[in-house]
Amino acid sequence: MAAQPANIKVLLAKLGLDGHDRGIKVIARAMRDAGMEVV
């Protein structure tokens, strides 16, 4: 029986308090769509 590959888990964080969070949301969505677990 072949072992299942482990899911890649990614923790993303945004530096600063400026409120510009669109970039991190785009990256998170792309990683999620690629099959990664994004926290």
Tab-separated table of C-alpha atoms in Angstrom:
chain	number	residue	atom	x	y	z
A	1	MET	CA	0.000	0.000	0.000
A	2	ALA	CA	1.467	3.369	-1.026
A	3	ALA	CA	1.645	6.127	1.569
A	4	GLN	CA	-0.369	9.262	0.913
A	5	PRO	CA	1.761	12.408	0.582
A	6	ALA	CA	1.208	14.833	3.448
A	7	ASN	CA	-0.736	17.992	2.702
A	8	ILE	CA	1.389	21.114	2.655
A	9	LYS	CA	0.316	23.529	5.390
A	10	VAL	CA	1.135	27.218	4.964
A	11	LEU	CA	0.917	29.967	7.570
A	12	LEU	CA	0.629	33.447	6.058
A	13	ALA	CA	0.955	36.719	7.950
A	14	LYS	CA	0.765	40.377	7.013
A	15	LEU	CA	3.211	42.851	8.496
A	16	GLY	CA	2.070	46.257	9.622
A	17	LEU	CA	-1.260	47.816	10.424
A	18	ASP	CA	-1.843	49.715	7.187
A	19	GLY	CA	-4.884	47.648	6.184
A	20	HIS	CA	-3.699	46.745	2.688
A	21	ASP	CA	-4.457	43.036	2.687
A	22	ARG	CA	-5.452	42.288	-0.898
A	23	GLY	CA	-2.037	40.853	-1.809
A	24	ILE	CA	-1.995	38.306	1.008
A	25	LYS	CA	-5.558	37.274	0.140
A	26	VAL	CA	-4.557	36.662	-3.487
A	27	ILE	CA	-1.547	34.582	-2.415
A	28	ALA	CA	-3.669	32.596	0.067
A	29	ARG	CA	-6.315	31.853	-2.567
A	30	ALA	CA	-3.715	30.734	-5.116
A	31	MET	CA	-2.055	28.415	-2.598
A	32	ARG	CA	-5.424	26.994	-1.520
A	33	ASP	CA	-6.379	26.379	-5.162
A	34	ALA	CA	-3.052	24.562	-5.626
A	35	GLY	CA	-4.059	22.107	-2.894
A	36	MET	CA	-2.282	23.561	0.114
A	37	GLU	CA	-3.882	24.115	3.515
A	38	VAL	CA	-3.647	27.837	4.265
A	39	VAL	CA	-3.954	29.125	7.829
